[in-house]
Each structure stands twice: as C-alpha cells, then as structure tokens.
Coordinates of C-alpha atoms and ligand atoms in Angstrom, one line a residue:
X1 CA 8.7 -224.9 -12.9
X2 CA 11.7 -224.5 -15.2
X3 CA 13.3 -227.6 -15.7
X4 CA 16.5 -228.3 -15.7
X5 CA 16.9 -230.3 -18.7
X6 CA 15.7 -226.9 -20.6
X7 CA 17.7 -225.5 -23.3
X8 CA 20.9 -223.8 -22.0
X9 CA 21.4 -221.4 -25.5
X10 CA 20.5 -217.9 -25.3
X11 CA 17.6 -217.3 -27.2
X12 CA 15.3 -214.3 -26.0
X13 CA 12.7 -215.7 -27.7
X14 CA 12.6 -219.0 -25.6
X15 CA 13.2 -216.8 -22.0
X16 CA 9.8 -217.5 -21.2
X17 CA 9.2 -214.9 -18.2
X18 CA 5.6 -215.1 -17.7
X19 CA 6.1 -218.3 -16.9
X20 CA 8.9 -217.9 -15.2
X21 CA 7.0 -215.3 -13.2
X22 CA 4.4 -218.0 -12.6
X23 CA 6.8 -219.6 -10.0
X24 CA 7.4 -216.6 -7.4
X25 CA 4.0 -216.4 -6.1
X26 CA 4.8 -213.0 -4.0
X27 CA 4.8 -211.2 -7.3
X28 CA 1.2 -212.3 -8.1
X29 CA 0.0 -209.6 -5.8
X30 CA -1.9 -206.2 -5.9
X31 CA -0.6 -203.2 -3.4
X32 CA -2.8 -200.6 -2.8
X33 CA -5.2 -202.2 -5.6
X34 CA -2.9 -202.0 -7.8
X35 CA -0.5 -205.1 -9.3
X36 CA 2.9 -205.2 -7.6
X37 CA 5.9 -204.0 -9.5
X38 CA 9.0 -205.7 -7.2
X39 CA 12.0 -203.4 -8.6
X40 CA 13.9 -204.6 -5.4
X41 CA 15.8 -207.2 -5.8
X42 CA 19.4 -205.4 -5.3
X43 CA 17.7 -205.1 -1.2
X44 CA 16.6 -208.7 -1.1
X45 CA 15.0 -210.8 -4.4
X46 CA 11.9 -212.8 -4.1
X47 CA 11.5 -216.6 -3.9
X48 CA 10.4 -219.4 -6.4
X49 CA 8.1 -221.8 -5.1
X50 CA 10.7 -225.0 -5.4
X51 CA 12.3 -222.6 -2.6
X52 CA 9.9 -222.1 0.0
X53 CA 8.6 -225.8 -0.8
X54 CA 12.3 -226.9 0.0
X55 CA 11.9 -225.2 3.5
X56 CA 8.9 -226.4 4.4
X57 CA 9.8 -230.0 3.4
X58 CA 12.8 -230.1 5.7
X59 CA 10.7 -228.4 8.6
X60 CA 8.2 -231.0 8.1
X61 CA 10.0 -234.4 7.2
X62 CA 13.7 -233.9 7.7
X63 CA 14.1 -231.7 10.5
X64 CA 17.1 -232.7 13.4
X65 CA 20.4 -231.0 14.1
X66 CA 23.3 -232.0 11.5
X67 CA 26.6 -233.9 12.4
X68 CA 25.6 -235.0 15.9
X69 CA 23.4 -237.8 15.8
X70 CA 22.9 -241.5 14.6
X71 CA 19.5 -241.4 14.4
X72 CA 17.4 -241.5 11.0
X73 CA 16.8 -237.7 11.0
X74 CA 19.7 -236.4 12.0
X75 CA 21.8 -238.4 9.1
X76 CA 19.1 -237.4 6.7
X77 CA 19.5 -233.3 7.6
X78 CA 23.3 -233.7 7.3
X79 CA 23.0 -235.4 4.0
X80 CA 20.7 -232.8 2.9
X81 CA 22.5 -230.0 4.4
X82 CA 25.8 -231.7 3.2
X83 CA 24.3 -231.7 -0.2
X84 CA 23.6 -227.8 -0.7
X85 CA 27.7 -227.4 0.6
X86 CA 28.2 -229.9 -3.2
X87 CA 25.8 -227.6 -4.9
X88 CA 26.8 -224.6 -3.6
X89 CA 30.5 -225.8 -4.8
X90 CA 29.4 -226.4 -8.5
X91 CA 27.7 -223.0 -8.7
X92 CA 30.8 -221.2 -8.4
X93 CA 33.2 -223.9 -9.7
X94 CA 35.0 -224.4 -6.0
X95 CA 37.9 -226.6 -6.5
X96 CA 37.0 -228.3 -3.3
X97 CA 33.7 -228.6 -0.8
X98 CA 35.2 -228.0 2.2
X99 CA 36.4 -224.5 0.7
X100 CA 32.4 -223.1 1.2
X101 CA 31.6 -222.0 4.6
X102 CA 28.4 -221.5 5.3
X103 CA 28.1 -217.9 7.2
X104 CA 24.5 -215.8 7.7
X105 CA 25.5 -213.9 4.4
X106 CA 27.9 -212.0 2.8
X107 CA 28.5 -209.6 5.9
X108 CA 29.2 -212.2 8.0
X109 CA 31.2 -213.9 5.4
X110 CA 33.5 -210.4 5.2
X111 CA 33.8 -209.9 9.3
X112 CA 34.6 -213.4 9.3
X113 CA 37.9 -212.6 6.4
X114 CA 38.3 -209.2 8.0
X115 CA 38.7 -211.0 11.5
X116 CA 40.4 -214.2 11.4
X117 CA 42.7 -213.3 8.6
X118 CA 43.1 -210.1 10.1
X119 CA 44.5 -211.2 13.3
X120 CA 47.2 -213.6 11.1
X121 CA 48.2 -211.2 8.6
X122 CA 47.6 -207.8 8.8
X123 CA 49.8 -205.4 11.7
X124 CA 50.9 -202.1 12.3
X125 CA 51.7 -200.4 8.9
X126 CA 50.0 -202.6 6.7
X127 CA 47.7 -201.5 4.3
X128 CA 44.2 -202.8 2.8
X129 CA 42.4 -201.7 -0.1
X130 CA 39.1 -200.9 -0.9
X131 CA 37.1 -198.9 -3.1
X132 CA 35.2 -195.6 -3.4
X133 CA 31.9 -197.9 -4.1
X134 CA 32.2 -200.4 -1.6
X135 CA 29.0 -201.5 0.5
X136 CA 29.2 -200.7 4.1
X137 CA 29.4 -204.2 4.8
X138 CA 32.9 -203.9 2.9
X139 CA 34.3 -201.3 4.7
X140 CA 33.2 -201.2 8.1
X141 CA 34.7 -204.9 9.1
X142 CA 38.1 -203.9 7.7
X143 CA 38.2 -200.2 9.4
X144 CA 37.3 -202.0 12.6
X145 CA 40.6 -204.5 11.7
X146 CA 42.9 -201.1 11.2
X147 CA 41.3 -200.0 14.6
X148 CA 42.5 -203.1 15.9
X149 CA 45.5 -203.8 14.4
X150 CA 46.9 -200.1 13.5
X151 CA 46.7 -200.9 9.8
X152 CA 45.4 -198.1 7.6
X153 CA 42.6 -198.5 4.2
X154 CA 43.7 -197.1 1.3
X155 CA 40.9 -196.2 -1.0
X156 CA 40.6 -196.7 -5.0
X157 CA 39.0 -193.6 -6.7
X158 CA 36.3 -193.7 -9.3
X159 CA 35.3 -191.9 -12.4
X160 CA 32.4 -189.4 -13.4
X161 CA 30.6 -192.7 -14.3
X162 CA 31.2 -194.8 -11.5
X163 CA 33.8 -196.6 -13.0
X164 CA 37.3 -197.8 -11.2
X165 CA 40.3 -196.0 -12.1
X166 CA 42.7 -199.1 -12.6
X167 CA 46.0 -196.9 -13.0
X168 CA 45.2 -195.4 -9.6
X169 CA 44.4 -198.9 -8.3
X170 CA 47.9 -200.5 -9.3
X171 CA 50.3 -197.5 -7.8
X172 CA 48.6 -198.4 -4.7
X173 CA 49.9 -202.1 -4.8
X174 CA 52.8 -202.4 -2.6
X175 CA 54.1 -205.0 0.0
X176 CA 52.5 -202.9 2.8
X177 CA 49.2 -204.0 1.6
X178 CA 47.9 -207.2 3.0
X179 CA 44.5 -207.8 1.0
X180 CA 42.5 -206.2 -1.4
X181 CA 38.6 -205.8 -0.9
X182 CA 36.4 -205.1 -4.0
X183 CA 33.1 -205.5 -5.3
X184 CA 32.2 -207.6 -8.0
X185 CA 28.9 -205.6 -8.8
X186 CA 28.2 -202.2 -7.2
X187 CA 24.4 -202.3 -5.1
X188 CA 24.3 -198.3 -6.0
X189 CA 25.6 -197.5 -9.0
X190 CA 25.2 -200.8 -11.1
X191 CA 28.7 -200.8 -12.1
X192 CA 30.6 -204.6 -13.2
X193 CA 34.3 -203.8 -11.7
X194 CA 36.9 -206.0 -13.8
X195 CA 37.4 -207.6 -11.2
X196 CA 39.7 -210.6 -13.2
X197 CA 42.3 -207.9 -14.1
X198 CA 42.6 -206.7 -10.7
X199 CA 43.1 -210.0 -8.8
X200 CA 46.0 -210.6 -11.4
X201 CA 47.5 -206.9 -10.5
X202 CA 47.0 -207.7 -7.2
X203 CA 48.3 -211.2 -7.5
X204 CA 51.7 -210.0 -9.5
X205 CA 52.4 -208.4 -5.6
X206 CA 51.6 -211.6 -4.0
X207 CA 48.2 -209.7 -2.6
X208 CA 45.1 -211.5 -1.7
X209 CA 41.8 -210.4 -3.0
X210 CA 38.0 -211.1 -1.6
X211 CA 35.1 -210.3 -4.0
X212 CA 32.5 -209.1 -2.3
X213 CA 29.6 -211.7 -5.0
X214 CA 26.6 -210.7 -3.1
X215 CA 25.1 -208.6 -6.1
X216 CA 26.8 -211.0 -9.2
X217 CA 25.9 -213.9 -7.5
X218 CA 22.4 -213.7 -8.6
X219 CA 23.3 -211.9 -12.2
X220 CA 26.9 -213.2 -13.2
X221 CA 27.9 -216.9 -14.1
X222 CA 30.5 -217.5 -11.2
X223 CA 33.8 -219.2 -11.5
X224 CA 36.5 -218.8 -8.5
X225 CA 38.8 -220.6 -10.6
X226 CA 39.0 -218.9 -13.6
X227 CA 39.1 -215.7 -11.7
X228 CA 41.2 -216.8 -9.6
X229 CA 39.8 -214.7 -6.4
X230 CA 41.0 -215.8 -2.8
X231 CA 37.9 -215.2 -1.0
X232 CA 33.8 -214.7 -2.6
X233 CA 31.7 -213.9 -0.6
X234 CA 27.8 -214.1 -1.1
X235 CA 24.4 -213.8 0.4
X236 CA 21.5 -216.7 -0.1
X237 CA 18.4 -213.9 0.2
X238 CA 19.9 -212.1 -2.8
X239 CA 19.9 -215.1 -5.3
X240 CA 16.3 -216.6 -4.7
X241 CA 17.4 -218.2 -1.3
X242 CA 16.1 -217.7 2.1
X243 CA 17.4 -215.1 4.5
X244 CA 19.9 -215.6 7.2
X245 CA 22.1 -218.1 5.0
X246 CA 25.2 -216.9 3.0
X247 CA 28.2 -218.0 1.8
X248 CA 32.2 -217.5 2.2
X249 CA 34.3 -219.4 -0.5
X250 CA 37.6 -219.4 0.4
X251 CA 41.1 -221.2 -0.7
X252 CA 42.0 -223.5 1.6
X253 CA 45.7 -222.2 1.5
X254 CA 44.3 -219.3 3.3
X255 CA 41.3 -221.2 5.4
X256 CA 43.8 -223.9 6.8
X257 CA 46.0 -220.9 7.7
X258 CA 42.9 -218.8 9.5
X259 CA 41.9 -219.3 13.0
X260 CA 39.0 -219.8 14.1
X261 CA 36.0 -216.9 13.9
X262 CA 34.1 -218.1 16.7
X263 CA 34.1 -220.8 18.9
X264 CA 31.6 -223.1 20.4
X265 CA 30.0 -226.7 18.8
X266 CA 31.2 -228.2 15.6
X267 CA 33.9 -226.3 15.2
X268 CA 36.2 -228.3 17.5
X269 CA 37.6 -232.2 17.5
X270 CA 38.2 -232.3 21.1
X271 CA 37.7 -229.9 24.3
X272 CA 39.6 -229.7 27.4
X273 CA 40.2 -227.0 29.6
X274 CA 43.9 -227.1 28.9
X275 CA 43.6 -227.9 25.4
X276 CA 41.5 -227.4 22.4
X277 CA 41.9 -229.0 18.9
X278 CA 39.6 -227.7 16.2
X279 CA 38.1 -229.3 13.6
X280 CA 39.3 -229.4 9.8
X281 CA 37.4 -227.4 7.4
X282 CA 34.6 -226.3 6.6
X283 CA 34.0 -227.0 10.3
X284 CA 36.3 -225.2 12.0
X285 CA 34.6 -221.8 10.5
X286 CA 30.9 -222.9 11.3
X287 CA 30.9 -222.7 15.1
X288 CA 27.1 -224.2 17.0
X289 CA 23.9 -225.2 14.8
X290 CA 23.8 -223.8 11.3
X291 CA 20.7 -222.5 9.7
X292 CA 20.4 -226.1 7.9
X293 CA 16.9 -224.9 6.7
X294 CA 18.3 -221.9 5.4
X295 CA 21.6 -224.4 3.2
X296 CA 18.9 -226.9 1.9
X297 CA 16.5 -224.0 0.5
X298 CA 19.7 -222.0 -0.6
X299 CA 20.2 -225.5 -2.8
X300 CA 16.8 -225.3 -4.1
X301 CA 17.4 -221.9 -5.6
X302 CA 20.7 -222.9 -6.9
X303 CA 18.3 -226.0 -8.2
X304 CA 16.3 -223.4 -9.8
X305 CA 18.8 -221.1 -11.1
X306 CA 20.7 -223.8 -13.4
X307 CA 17.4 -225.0 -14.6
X308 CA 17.6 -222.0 -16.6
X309 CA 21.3 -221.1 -16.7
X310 CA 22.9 -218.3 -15.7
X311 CA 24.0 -217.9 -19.0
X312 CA 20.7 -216.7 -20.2
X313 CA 19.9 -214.8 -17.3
X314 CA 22.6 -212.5 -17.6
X315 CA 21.6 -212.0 -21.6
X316 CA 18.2 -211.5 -21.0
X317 CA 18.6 -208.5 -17.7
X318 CA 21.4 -206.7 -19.7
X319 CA 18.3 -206.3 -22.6
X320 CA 16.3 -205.3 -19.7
X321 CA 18.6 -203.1 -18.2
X322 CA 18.9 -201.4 -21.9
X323 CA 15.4 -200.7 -22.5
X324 CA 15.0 -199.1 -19.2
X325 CA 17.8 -196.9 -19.4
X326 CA 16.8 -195.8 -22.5
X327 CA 13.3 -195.4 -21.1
X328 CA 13.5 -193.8 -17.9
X329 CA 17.3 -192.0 -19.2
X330 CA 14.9 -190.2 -22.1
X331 CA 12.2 -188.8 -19.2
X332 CA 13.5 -184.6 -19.1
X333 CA 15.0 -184.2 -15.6
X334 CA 15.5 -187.8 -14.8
X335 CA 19.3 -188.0 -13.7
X336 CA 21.5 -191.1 -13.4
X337 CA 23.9 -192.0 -11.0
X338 CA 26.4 -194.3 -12.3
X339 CA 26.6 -195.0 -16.2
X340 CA 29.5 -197.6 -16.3
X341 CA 29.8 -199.1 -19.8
X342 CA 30.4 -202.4 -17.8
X343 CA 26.6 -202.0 -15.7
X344 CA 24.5 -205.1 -14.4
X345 CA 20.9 -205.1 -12.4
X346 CA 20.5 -201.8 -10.8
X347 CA 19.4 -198.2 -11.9
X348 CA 20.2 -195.5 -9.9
X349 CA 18.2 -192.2 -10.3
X350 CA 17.3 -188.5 -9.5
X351 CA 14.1 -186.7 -10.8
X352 CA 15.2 -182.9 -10.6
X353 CA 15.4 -182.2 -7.1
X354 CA 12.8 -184.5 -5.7
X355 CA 14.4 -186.2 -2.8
X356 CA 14.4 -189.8 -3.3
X357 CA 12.2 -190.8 -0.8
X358 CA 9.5 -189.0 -1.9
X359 CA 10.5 -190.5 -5.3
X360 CA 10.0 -194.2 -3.4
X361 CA 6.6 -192.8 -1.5
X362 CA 5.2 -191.8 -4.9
X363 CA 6.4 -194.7 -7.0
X364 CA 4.9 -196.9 -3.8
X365 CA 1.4 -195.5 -4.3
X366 CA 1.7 -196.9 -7.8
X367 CA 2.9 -200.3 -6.9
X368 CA 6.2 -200.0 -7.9
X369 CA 8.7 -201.2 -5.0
X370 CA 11.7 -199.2 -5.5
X371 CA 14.5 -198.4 -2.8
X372 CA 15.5 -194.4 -2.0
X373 CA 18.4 -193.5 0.2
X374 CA 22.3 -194.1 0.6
X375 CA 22.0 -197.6 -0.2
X376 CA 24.4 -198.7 2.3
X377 CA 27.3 -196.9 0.2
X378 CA 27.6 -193.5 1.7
X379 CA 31.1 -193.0 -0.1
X380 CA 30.4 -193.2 -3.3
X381 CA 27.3 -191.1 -2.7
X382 CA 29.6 -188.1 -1.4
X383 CA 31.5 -188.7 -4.2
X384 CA 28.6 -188.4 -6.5
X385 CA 27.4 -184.8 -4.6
X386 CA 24.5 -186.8 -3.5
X387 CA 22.9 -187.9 0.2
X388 CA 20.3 -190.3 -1.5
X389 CA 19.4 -191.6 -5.2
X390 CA 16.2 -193.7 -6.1
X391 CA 17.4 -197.0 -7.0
X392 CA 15.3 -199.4 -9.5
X393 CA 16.8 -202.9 -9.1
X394 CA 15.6 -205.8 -11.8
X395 CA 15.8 -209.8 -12.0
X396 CA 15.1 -212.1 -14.8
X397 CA 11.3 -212.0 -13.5
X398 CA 10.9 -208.2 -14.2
X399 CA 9.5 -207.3 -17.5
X400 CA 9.1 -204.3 -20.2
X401 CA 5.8 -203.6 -19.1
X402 CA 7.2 -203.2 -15.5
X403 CA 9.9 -200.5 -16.9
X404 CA 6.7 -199.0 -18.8
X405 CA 5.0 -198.6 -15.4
X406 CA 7.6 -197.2 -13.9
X407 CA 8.2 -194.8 -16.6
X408 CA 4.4 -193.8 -16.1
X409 CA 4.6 -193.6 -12.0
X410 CA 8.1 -191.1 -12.3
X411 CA 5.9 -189.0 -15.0
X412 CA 3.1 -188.7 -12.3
X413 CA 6.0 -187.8 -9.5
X414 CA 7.4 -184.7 -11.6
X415 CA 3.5 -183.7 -11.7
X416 CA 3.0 -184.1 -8.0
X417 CA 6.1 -181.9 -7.6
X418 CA 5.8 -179.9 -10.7
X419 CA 9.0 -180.4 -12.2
Ligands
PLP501 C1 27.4 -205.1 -2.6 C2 26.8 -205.6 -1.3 N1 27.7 -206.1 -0.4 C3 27.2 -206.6 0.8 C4 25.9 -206.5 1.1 C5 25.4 -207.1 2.4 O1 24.7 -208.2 2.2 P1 23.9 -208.9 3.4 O2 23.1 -207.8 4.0 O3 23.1 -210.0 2.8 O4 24.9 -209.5 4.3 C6 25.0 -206.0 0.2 C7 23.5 -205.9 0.5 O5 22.8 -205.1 0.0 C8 25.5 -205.5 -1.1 O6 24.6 -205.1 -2.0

C-alpha cells in the first residue's frame, strides 16, 4: 500500500509501479494463458485493494441506511458516508461540502445539470454549446433539453489534430447562449481542452460552464476554484472507485437556484399533499437511499490517490503516454486519431484498414485489453472520416513493458491481415 505520508516531489525514479501494481489484484492475472495487459482504463480503471477492502468493511461492520436513524449503525454509515462528501470536497478543492452531490456518475451528474437547470434557464431561442468531441453522455442530455425547451446546440469545431478551435468557440458566445458544456479530457482522441481559458471567455458573457471531469478526474490534479468552472462533473469507476457512484460539483449560487431532479426520500424537509418543502443542499439533489457503499469506497480511492499525489501521476502517464506514441506511432501503417499537443491517458489508433475490432479480437488473444469502436463519440469520429478507431487507454499502473507488448501484439495483427 502507498502511504500517504510518501514523498509528494516528482521523481520518476521513486514512482515505484511494480509496487504500485502490487495493490490492484485484478491485474495479477493471466487471460488466455497469457498475463493480462489492462489498456482500459479510459472504459472503466481497475481497483486497489484499500478499495474493495473499504466495501467490504462497510457491508460487513457498518452497514444501515444514512440520515434516518438513531441507532449505532445508522449514525456510523452517515458519518462514514458523510466523510467521503469532505474527501471528495478536498480532492477537487470545493469551496463548500454541500456543493458535491453524489449522483450514479458523470451521466447522471450531466442529465441532472441538463434537467434541473434546464427547466430554470434555458427557453425558446436560447442557445447551448458543446463540442465536436463531446461524449454522448454530453450531448444527448442537452439535445433532449432543446427538444424540450426549443433551445438549439451550437457546436465548437475542431482541428486536423483534435484540437478546439478557440476563435470559432468565442464568436459563438452571445446572450442567447445559456451554458457551455465541454470536456475536460477527450475519452477518444486524448486531447486536454484549455478548459481554464474558455470558462473565462465564457464567463466575460456572463455564461455558465460544466466540465464534463470524468476522464481528468483520474489523470489531472483538480481545482474548481482556480478554474473557476460552475459545474464538474465526475464518475467514481473511472478514478479507482466502485461503479454506480459519481459525482456533480456544483456552485451553490446555481444549486440553491435549481429545482429538484427527482423526488422521493431525503430530498424533502416536510411532505403534505398540499405542500412540499425540500431539503437544503446537498439533500435536495440526492432523492431515496444513496449507494453509501459506493461514497465510502469512492473515499478509499481518493485515500489512495493522495497517497501518491496526483501530481506525480500526471508526470509519470504523460512519460508513458510518450514512449508509446513514439512506439506504436513508428509501427509502418499504424495511424493516429487525435495528436493534440495538449494529450492525456488515451491512444487512439488505426492499423491500415483493419477494422478496429478485429484490431481488439487480435490484441485480446494476446492479452492486451484494448477498446475498438465509436467510443461513445460518434461526432468527432465523422469528423475524423472514421466509424471506429482502436483505443489504448493507460493509468499510473501500466508500464513500458506493457506498451512493448502491445507493440508486439499490433505487429502480429498486420501479419494476420497482411498489411
Ligand atoms: C468523457 C466522458 N464523459 C462521460 C462519460 C460517461 O461516464 P459514465 O458512464 O461513468 O457516466 C465517459 C465514459 O466513458 C467519458 O469518457
């Protein structure tokens, strides 16, 4: 186990990741007799023991529902439930607590932005903004709003490399547009938006602007302050948590002026059937029982995470991410999609005209865990002339010898398809 107490400097040398790797026991398996190579973690990361051990030590000492009872158990859950909305708070510098809503992850998180500030803000004519390399789950929430509402998405272009074109970005800014949607780090193309620069463009309009974290949460040090951002939103499964927990940072400006997403337990004071007052936040946005085992572990992995610093981790994948571009990029035929300068975590690929699932099949065979297809971003894919890319996603507990192997395993798919 990393401790916490550990060196926060960046030094490669001390980045000890066979130890490191020691404490996610899913990678300390064979596939198809062969060791595992999890290039993955863009779809969903593994988990360090201190994790799953977290989990299992609420299921089997702490577990009751939270904020209802005065029993033992039930105070002890909330406290420990309680505790990961503190953590959680820390880890992206919230200037308050009761600004983190706990949601099922970061599509919940934007359906809950896209409706509750939706209804409040945005009407006929309005505008929102979004980008050509937005996941689905940041575009499908707000077209459903303009469906709703009769506002209309207007769409920031991107270069050749996959990178934003800013100049295009501020002409749209205007006082028909209501909020502006954009991806911190893009799940297909790798690219790092500036996403600083453009909450202060949008901000110099009076605009709003979520972040959609889910893929910097895990690589990028986090500070909704300094950025300045109006709404974050993240996923636990992607940053060493469990599934089915995620988080929506929001300023309370904006939360206090929300209504409710969805109604039911907890997120009222008092119930009648002529009158309903809801509760103050973060209540009032976490309607019935949350997954409290899913907060506590989400804890533990931010437990884990500042044990060895985000700092370092982003140092040590960016090396990482070098050596296998410059692996994989000098294989003859190998193709990338996306080559920001700005690039975090993910490698997207082509080998000649091998489609990429056959790509994943064949790198599968070897062991290698790789993701083929649209990647939830059929946008930018159009715009790139492509249906599908191979994607290679890394973590601090991926290695050179992994990038070796998978240089190997795409030599062996251009001899199975003999290009
Ligand atoms: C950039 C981005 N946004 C949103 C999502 C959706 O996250 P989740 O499925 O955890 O809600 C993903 C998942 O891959 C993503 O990569």
């Amino acid at each position: 186990m990393v401790a916490a107490s550990e060196s926060q400097s960046v030094d490669q040398s001390a980045f000890e990741v066979e130890r490191i790797r020691r404490d996610f026991p899913a990678l300390d398996q064979q596939v198809y007799g062969r060791p595992l190579v999890y290039l993955d973690s863009a779809a969903t990361s593994q988990r360090p023991r201190a994790v799953i051990e977290a989990i299992d030590r609420f299921y089997t000492t702490q577990n009751a529902n939270v904020h209802r009872g005065v029993h033992y158990l039930s105070q002890l859950a909330t406290r420990e439930f309680e505790a990961a909305r503190v953590k959680t708070q820390h880890f992206i510098n919230a200037p308050d607590t009761h600004e983190i809503i706990f949601t099922r992850g970061t599509t919940e998180s934007i359906n809950l932005v896209a409706h509750s500030f939706g209804a409040k803000f945005v009407g006929e004519g309005d505008e929102i903004i979004l980008t050509r390399m937005e996941h689905h789950a940041n575009i499908v929430p707000w077209q459903m709003l303009c469906e709703r509402s009769g506002a209309s998405l207007r769409v920031v272009p991107i270069n050749d490399r996959g990178e934003l074109l800013l100049d295009e970005y501020e002409k749209m800014l205007n006082p028909r547009v209501k909020l502006v949607g954009v991806t911190h780090i893009s799940n297909a193309l790798g690219t790092v938006n500036p996403v600083k620069r453009m909450i202060e463009m949008a901000h110099r309009h009076g605009i709003p602007v979520l972040i959609d974290g889910a893929q910097s949460a895990p690589h990028l040090k986090i500070d909704v302050q300094e950025l300045d951002c109006d709404f974050y939103a993240f996923s636990g499964h992607k940053m060493y948590g469990p599934t089915g927990i995620g988080v929506l940072y929001g300023k309370s400006q904006w939360l206090n002026a929300m209504p409710p997403f969805m109604g039911g337990g907890d997120m009222i004071v008092s119930v009648s059937f002529e009158k309903t007052v809801y509760n103050t936040l973060p209540h009032k946005f976490e309607a019935g029982t949350p997954d409290i085992a899913g907060a506590i572990g989400l804890g533990a992995a931010i437990d884990y995470l500042n044990g060895i610093g985000l700092d370092r981790i982003a140092v040590y994948e960016r090396e990482l991410l070098d050596y296998a571009t410059e692996t994989i990029g000098a294989i003859p035929g190998v193709r990338f999609i996306g080559t920001a300068r700005e690039k975090a975590c993910a490698l997207s690929f082509l080998i000649d005209d091998v489609h990429s699932h056959d790509i994943g099949t064949i790198l599968d065979q070897e062991g290698i865990a790789v993701r083929g297809g649209h990647h939830c971003a059929q946008p930018a894919m159009k715009f790139f002339g492509v249906p599908a890319t191979a994607r290679a996603s890394f973590a601090f507990y991926n290695t050179r010898a992994e990038v070796d192997a998978l240089a190997k395993a795409i030599l062996k798919v251009k001899q199975v398809f003999e290009v």
